[in-house]
Amino acid sequence: EMVPEIVESLYGLGEKFMESIRFTASRINGRNSSVFWETERNFGYIASFLRRKKEEGLDSKEFNKWLDAFEVNPKEAALDFWYEIHKGVQESLREFN
């Protein structure tokens, strides 16, 4: 979050930097080579991240739904979580594809 501000303050190129980042992200995503995280360890990373966010005070209906899903069935929750992230990336980069 701070990098664009730093680039702007040092070089006056904050917006150009962000355009470059968006373009690079769209090129990477354009290959459509993302794959689901298939190991138990990866499921655990996501679950522990969610638990930490809970400890930090995050509390919403959707967040708690994800937290509960990882407690019940980590593999299924991880697949659903990955798919939602994948859809979000597609939506956010739609203008570049």
mmCIF file of C-alpha atoms in Angstrom:
data_model
loop_
_atom_site.group_PDB
_atom_site.id
_atom_site.type_symbol
_atom_site.label_atom_id
_atom_site.label_comp_id
_atom_site.label_asym_id
_atom_site.label_seq_id
_atom_site.Cartn_x
_atom_site.Cartn_y
_atom_site.Cartn_z
ATOM 1 C CA GLU A 1 0.000 0.000 0.000
ATOM 2 C CA MET A 2 2.861 2.375 0.704
ATOM 3 C CA VAL A 3 4.930 1.664 -2.398
ATOM 4 C CA PRO A 4 2.839 3.782 -4.808
ATOM 5 C CA GLU A 5 3.012 6.688 -2.354
ATOM 6 C CA ILE A 6 6.776 6.297 -2.068
ATOM 7 C CA VAL A 7 7.211 6.129 -5.852
ATOM 8 C CA GLU A 8 5.002 9.216 -6.181
ATOM 9 C CA SER A 9 6.901 11.203 -3.564
ATOM 10 C CA LEU A 10 10.331 10.259 -4.933
ATOM 11 C CA TYR A 11 9.718 10.306 -8.671
ATOM 12 C CA GLY A 12 6.232 11.725 -9.251
ATOM 13 C CA LEU A 13 5.258 8.499 -11.008
ATOM 14 C CA GLY A 14 2.786 6.905 -8.587
ATOM 15 C CA GLU A 15 -0.032 6.527 -11.123
ATOM 16 C CA LYS A 16 2.308 5.247 -13.848
ATOM 17 C CA PHE A 17 3.668 2.734 -11.334
ATOM 18 C CA MET A 18 0.140 1.510 -10.556
ATOM 19 C CA GLU A 19 -0.676 1.232 -14.266
ATOM 20 C CA SER A 20 2.435 -0.886 -14.702
ATOM 21 C CA ILE A 21 1.427 -3.130 -11.791
ATOM 22 C CA ARG A 22 -2.096 -3.585 -13.188
ATOM 23 C CA PHE A 23 -0.707 -4.353 -16.653
ATOM 24 C CA THR A 24 1.767 -6.888 -15.252
ATOM 25 C CA ALA A 25 -0.956 -8.545 -13.183
ATOM 26 C CA SER A 26 -3.215 -8.792 -16.227
ATOM 27 C CA ARG A 27 -0.418 -10.379 -18.279
ATOM 28 C CA ILE A 28 0.267 -12.947 -15.573
ATOM 29 C CA ASN A 29 -3.429 -13.656 -15.191
ATOM 30 C CA GLY A 30 -3.930 -13.752 -18.962
ATOM 31 C CA ARG A 31 -2.126 -17.069 -19.139
ATOM 32 C CA ASN A 32 -4.884 -18.457 -16.884
ATOM 33 C CA SER A 33 -2.359 -20.726 -15.227
ATOM 34 C CA SER A 34 -3.549 -20.437 -11.644
ATOM 35 C CA VAL A 35 -4.073 -23.741 -9.884
ATOM 36 C CA PHE A 36 -5.756 -24.773 -6.670
ATOM 37 C CA TRP A 37 -3.550 -25.232 -3.588
ATOM 38 C CA GLU A 38 -3.740 -28.986 -3.115
ATOM 39 C CA THR A 39 -1.870 -29.718 0.099
ATOM 40 C CA GLU A 40 -3.058 -29.933 3.681
ATOM 41 C CA ARG A 41 -0.332 -27.479 4.654
ATOM 42 C CA ASN A 42 -1.790 -24.832 2.351
ATOM 43 C CA PHE A 43 -5.246 -25.391 3.831
ATOM 44 C CA GLY A 44 -3.681 -24.873 7.251
ATOM 45 C CA TYR A 45 -2.067 -21.581 6.178
ATOM 46 C CA ILE A 46 -5.423 -20.166 5.158
ATOM 47 C CA ALA A 47 -7.164 -21.450 8.292
ATOM 48 C CA SER A 48 -4.471 -20.005 10.571
ATOM 49 C CA PHE A 49 -4.650 -16.674 8.726
ATOM 50 C CA LEU A 50 -8.406 -16.580 9.326
ATOM 51 C CA ARG A 51 -7.997 -17.484 13.006
ATOM 52 C CA ARG A 52 -5.420 -14.711 13.430
ATOM 53 C CA LYS A 53 -7.774 -12.212 11.809
ATOM 54 C CA LYS A 54 -10.469 -13.316 14.273
ATOM 55 C CA GLU A 55 -8.080 -12.683 17.175
ATOM 56 C CA GLU A 56 -7.370 -9.230 15.726
ATOM 57 C CA GLY A 57 -11.081 -8.442 15.922
ATOM 58 C CA LEU A 58 -12.385 -9.121 12.430
ATOM 59 C CA ASP A 59 -16.022 -10.122 12.781
ATOM 60 C CA SER A 60 -18.531 -10.223 9.962
ATOM 61 C CA LYS A 61 -21.112 -12.703 8.775
ATOM 62 C CA GLU A 62 -19.150 -13.669 5.657
ATOM 63 C CA PHE A 63 -15.845 -13.873 7.518
ATOM 64 C CA ASN A 64 -17.356 -16.155 10.167
ATOM 65 C CA LYS A 65 -18.836 -18.326 7.404
ATOM 66 C CA TRP A 66 -15.316 -18.894 6.019
ATOM 67 C CA LEU A 67 -13.866 -19.521 9.460
ATOM 68 C CA ASP A 68 -16.559 -22.113 10.227
ATOM 69 C CA ALA A 69 -16.137 -23.754 6.817
ATOM 70 C CA PHE A 70 -12.419 -24.286 7.430
ATOM 71 C CA GLU A 71 -13.192 -25.874 10.793
ATOM 72 C CA VAL A 72 -15.730 -28.308 9.281
ATOM 73 C CA ASN A 73 -13.994 -29.338 6.042
ATOM 74 C CA PRO A 74 -10.658 -27.633 5.309
ATOM 75 C CA LYS A 75 -10.208 -29.078 1.806
ATOM 76 C CA GLU A 76 -13.667 -28.124 0.589
ATOM 77 C CA ALA A 77 -13.409 -24.693 2.221
ATOM 78 C CA ALA A 78 -9.996 -24.113 0.647
ATOM 79 C CA LEU A 79 -11.328 -24.966 -2.811
ATOM 80 C CA ASP A 80 -14.300 -22.616 -2.366
ATOM 81 C CA PHE A 81 -12.023 -19.885 -0.968
ATOM 82 C CA TRP A 82 -9.565 -20.272 -3.856
ATOM 83 C CA TYR A 83 -12.404 -20.105 -6.374
ATOM 84 C CA GLU A 84 -13.755 -16.893 -4.824
ATOM 85 C CA ILE A 85 -10.286 -15.337 -4.976
ATOM 86 C CA HIS A 86 -9.923 -16.492 -8.591
ATOM 87 C CA LYS A 87 -13.271 -14.894 -9.500
ATOM 88 C CA GLY A 88 -12.262 -11.658 -7.766
ATOM 89 C CA VAL A 89 -9.007 -11.511 -9.696
ATOM 90 C CA GLN A 90 -10.882 -12.094 -12.957
ATOM 91 C CA GLU A 91 -13.336 -9.309 -12.142
ATOM 92 C CA SER A 92 -10.674 -6.826 -11.088
ATOM 93 C CA LEU A 93 -8.567 -7.440 -14.202
ATOM 94 C CA ARG A 94 -11.456 -7.631 -16.675
ATOM 95 C CA GLU A 95 -10.624 -4.231 -18.185
ATOM 96 C CA PHE A 96 -7.124 -5.409 -19.149
ATOM 97 C CA ASN A 97 -8.064 -8.691 -20.834
#
